[in-house]
Coordinates of N, CA and C in Angstrom, one line a residue:
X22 N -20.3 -6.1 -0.9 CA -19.2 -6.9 -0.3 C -17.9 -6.0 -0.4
X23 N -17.4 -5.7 0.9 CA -15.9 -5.2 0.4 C -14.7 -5.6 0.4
X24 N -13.9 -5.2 -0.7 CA -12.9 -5.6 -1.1 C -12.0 -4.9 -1.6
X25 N -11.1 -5.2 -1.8 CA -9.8 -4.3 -2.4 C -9.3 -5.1 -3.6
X26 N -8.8 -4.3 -4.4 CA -8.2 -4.9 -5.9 C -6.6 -4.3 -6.4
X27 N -5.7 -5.2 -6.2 CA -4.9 -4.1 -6.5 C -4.9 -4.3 -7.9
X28 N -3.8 -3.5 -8.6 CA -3.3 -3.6 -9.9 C -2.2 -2.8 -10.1
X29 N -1.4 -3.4 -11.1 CA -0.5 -2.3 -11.7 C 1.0 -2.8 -11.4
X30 N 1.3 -4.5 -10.9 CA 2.4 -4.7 -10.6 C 3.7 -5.0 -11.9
X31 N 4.2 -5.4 -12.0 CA 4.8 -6.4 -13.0 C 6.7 -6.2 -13.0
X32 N 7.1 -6.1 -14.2 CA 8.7 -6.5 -14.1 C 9.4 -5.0 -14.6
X33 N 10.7 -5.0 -13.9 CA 11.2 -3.4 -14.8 C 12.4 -3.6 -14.1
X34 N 13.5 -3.0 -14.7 CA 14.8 -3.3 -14.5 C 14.4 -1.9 -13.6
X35 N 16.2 -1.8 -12.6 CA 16.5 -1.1 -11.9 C 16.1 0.1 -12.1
X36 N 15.9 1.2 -11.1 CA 15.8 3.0 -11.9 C 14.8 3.2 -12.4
X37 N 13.6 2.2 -12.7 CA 12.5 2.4 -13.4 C 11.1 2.6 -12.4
X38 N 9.7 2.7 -13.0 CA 9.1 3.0 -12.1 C 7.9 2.3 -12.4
X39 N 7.0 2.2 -11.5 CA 5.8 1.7 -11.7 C 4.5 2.4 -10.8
X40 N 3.6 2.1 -11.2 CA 2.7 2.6 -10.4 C 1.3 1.4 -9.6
X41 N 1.3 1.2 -8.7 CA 0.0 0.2 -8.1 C -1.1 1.1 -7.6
X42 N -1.9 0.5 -8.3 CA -3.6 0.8 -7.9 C -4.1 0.0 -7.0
X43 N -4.7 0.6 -6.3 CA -6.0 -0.4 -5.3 C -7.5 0.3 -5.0
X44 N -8.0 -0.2 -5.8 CA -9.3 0.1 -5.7 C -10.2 -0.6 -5.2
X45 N -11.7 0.1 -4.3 CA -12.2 -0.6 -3.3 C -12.7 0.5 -2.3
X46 N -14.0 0.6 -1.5 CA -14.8 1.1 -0.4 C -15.0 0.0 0.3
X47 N -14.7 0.3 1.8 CA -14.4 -0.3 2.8 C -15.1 0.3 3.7
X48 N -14.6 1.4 4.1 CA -15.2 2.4 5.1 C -16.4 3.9 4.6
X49 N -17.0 4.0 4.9 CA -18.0 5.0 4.4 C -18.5 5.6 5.3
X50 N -18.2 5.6 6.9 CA -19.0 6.1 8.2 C -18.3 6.3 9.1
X51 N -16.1 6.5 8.7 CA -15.8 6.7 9.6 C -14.4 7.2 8.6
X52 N -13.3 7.7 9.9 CA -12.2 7.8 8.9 C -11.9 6.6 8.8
X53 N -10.3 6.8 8.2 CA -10.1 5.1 8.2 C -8.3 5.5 7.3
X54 N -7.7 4.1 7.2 CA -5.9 4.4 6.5 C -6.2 3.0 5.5
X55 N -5.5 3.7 4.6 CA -5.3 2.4 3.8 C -3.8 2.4 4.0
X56 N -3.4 1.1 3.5 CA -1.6 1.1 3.4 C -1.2 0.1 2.3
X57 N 0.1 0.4 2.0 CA 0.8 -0.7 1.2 C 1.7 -1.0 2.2
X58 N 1.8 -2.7 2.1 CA 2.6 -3.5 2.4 C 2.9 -4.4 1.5
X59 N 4.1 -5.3 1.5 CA 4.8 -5.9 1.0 C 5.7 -6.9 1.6
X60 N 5.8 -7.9 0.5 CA 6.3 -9.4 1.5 C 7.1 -9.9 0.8
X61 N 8.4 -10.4 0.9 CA 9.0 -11.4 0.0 C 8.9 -12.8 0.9
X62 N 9.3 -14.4 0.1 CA 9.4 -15.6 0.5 C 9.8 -15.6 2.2
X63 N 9.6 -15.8 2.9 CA 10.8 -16.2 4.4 C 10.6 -14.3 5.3
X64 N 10.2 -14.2 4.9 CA 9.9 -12.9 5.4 C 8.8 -11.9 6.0
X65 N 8.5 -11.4 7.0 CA 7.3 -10.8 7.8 C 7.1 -9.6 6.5
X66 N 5.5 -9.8 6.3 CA 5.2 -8.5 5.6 C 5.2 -7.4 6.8
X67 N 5.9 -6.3 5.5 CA 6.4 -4.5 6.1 C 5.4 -3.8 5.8
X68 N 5.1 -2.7 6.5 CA 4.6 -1.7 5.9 C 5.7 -0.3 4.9
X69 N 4.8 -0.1 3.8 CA 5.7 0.2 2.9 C 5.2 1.9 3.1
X70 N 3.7 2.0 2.8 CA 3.5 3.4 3.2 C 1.9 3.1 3.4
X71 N 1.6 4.3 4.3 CA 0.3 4.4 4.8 C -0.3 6.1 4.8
X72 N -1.6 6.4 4.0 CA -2.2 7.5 4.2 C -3.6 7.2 4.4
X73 N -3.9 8.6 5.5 CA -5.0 8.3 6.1 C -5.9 8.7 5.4
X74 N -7.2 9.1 5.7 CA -8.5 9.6 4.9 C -8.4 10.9 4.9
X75 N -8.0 11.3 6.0 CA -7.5 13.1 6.0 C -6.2 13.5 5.8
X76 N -5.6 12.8 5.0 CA -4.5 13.2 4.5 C -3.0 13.0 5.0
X77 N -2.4 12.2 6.0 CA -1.6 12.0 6.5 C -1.2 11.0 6.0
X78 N 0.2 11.1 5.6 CA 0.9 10.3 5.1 C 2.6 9.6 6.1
X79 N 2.6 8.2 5.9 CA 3.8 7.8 6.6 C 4.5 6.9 5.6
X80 N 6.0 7.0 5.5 CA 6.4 5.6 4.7 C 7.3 5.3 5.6
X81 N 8.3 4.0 4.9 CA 8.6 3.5 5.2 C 10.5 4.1 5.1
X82 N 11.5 3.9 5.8 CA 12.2 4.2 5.9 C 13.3 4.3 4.3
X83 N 12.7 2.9 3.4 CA 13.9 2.1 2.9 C 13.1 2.9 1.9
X84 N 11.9 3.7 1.4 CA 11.0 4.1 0.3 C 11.1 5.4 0.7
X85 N 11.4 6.2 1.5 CA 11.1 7.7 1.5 C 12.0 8.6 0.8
X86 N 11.1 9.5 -0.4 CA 12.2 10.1 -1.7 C 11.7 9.5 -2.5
X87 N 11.3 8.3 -2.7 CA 11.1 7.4 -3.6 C 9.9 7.0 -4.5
X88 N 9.1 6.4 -3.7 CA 8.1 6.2 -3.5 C 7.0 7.4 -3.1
X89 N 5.3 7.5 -3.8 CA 4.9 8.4 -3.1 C 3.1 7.6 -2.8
X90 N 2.4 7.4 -1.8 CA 1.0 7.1 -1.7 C 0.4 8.1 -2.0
X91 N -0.9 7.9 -2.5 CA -2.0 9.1 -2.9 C -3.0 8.6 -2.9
X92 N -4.4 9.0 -2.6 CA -5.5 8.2 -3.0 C -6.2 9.5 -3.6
X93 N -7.7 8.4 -4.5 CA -8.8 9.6 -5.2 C -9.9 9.2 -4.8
X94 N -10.4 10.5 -3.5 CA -11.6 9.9 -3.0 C -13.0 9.4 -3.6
X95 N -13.3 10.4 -5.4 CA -13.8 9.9 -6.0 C -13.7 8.4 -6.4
X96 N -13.1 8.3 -7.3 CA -12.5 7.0 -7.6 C -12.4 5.6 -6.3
X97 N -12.4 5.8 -5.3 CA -12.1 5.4 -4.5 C -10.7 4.3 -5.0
X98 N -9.8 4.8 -4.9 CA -8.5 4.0 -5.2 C -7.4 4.8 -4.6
X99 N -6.7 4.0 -4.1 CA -5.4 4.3 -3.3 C -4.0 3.7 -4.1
X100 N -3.1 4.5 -4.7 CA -2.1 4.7 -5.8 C -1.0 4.6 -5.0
X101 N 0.6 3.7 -5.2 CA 1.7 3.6 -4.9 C 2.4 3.8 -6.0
X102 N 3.2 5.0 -6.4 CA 3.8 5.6 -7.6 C 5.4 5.2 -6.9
X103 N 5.9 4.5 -7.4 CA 7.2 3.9 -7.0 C 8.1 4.6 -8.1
X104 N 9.6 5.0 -7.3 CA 10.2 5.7 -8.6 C 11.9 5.1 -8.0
X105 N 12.4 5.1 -9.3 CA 14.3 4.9 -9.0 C 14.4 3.3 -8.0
X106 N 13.6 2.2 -8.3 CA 13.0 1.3 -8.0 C 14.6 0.4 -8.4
X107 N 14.6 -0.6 -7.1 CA 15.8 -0.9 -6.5 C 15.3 -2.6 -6.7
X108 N 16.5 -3.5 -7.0 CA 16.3 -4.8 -6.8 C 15.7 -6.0 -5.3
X109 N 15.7 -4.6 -4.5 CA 15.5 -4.7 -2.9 C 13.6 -4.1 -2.7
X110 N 13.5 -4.1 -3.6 CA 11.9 -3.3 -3.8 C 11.3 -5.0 -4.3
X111 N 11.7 -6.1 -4.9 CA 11.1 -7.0 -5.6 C 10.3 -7.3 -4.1
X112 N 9.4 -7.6 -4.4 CA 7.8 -8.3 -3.3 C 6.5 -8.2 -4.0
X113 N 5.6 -9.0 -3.5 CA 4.4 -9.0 -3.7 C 4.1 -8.1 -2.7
X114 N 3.3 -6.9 -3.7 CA 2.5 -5.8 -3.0 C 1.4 -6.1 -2.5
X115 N 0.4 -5.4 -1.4 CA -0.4 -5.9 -1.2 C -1.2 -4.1 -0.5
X116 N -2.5 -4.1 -0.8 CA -2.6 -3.0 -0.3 C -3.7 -3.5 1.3
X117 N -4.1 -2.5 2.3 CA -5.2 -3.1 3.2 C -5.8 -1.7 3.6
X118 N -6.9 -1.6 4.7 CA -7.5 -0.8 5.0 C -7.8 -1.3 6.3
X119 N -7.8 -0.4 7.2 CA -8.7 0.0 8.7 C -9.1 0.8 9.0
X120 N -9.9 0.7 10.2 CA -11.1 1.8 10.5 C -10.0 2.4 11.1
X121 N -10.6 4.2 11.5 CA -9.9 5.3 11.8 C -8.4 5.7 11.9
X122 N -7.4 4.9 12.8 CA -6.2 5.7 12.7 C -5.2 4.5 11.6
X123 N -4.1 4.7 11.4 CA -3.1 4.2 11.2 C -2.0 3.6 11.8
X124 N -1.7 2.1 11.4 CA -0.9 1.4 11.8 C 0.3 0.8 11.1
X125 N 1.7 0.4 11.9 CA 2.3 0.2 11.3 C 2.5 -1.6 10.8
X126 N 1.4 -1.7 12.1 CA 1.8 -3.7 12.0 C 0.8 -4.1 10.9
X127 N 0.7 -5.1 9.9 CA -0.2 -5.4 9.5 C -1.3 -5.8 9.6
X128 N -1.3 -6.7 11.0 CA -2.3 -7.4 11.9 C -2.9 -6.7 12.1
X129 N -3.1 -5.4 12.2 CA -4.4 -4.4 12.6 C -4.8 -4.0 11.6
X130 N -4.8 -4.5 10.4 CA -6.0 -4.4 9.2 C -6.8 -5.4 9.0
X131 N -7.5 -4.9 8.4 CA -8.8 -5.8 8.5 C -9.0 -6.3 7.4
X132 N -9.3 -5.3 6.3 CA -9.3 -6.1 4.7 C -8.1 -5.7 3.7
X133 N -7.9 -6.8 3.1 CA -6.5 -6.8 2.5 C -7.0 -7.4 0.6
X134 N -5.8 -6.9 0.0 CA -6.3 -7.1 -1.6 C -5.6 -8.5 -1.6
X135 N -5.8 -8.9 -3.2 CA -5.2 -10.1 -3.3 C -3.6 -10.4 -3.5
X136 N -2.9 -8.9 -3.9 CA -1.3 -9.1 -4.2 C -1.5 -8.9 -5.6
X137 N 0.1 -7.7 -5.6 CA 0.6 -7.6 -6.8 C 1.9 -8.0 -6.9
X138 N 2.5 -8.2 -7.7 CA 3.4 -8.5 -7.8 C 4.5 -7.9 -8.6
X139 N 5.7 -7.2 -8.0 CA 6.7 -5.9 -8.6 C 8.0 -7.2 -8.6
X140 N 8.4 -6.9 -9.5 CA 9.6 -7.4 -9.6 C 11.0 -6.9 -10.7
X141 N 12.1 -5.9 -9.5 CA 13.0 -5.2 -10.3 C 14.2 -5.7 -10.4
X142 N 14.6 -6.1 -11.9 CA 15.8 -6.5 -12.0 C 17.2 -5.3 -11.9
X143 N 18.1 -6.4 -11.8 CA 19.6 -5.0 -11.9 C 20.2 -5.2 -13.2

């Protein structure tokens, strides 16, 4: 069955940093992107950052400098190392995957984790 798992969210004042895990095999026969996205209450989930299977990386405008995605193809897990983490950063993370290229909408993934949850005080 495939799935995704994130982990790694929780609470940290301003300036501080965290790191989210998402582990999970999805694709095995083709390339493919995973991405983090994130959502607050009343609000369309964003894409936060996306890297592909071959190495291409994209973020997001309000995260770049910041924030960095990585994944370990052994491991299969895909890592969001968030840094200098801003009270505008609070959302439930959520990581997803699709087959071959990379997108920015969320609707073009296919499988999605359950949500983490970051939340930075000031």
């Amino acid at each position: 069955q495939r799935q995704l798992v994130e982990s790694g969210g929780g609470s940290v004042q301003a300036g501080g940093s965290l790191r989210l895990s998402c582990a999970g095999s999805v694709y095995t026969d083709s390339t493919y992107c995973l991405g983090w996205f994130r959502q607050t209450p009343g609000k369309e989930r964003e894409r936060v950052a996306t890297i592909h299977s071959e190495g291409t990386t994209v973020y997001a405008d309000s995260v770049k400098g910041r924030f960095i995605i990585s994944q370990d193809h052994i491991k299969n897990t895909v890592y969001l190392q968030m840094n200098s983490l801003k009270p505008e950063d609070t959302a439930m993370y959520y990581c997803a995957a699709r087959r071959f290229f990379c997108h920015m909408q969320p609707t073009e993934y296919s499988y999605w984790g359950q949500g983490t949850q970051v939340t930075v005080s000031s």
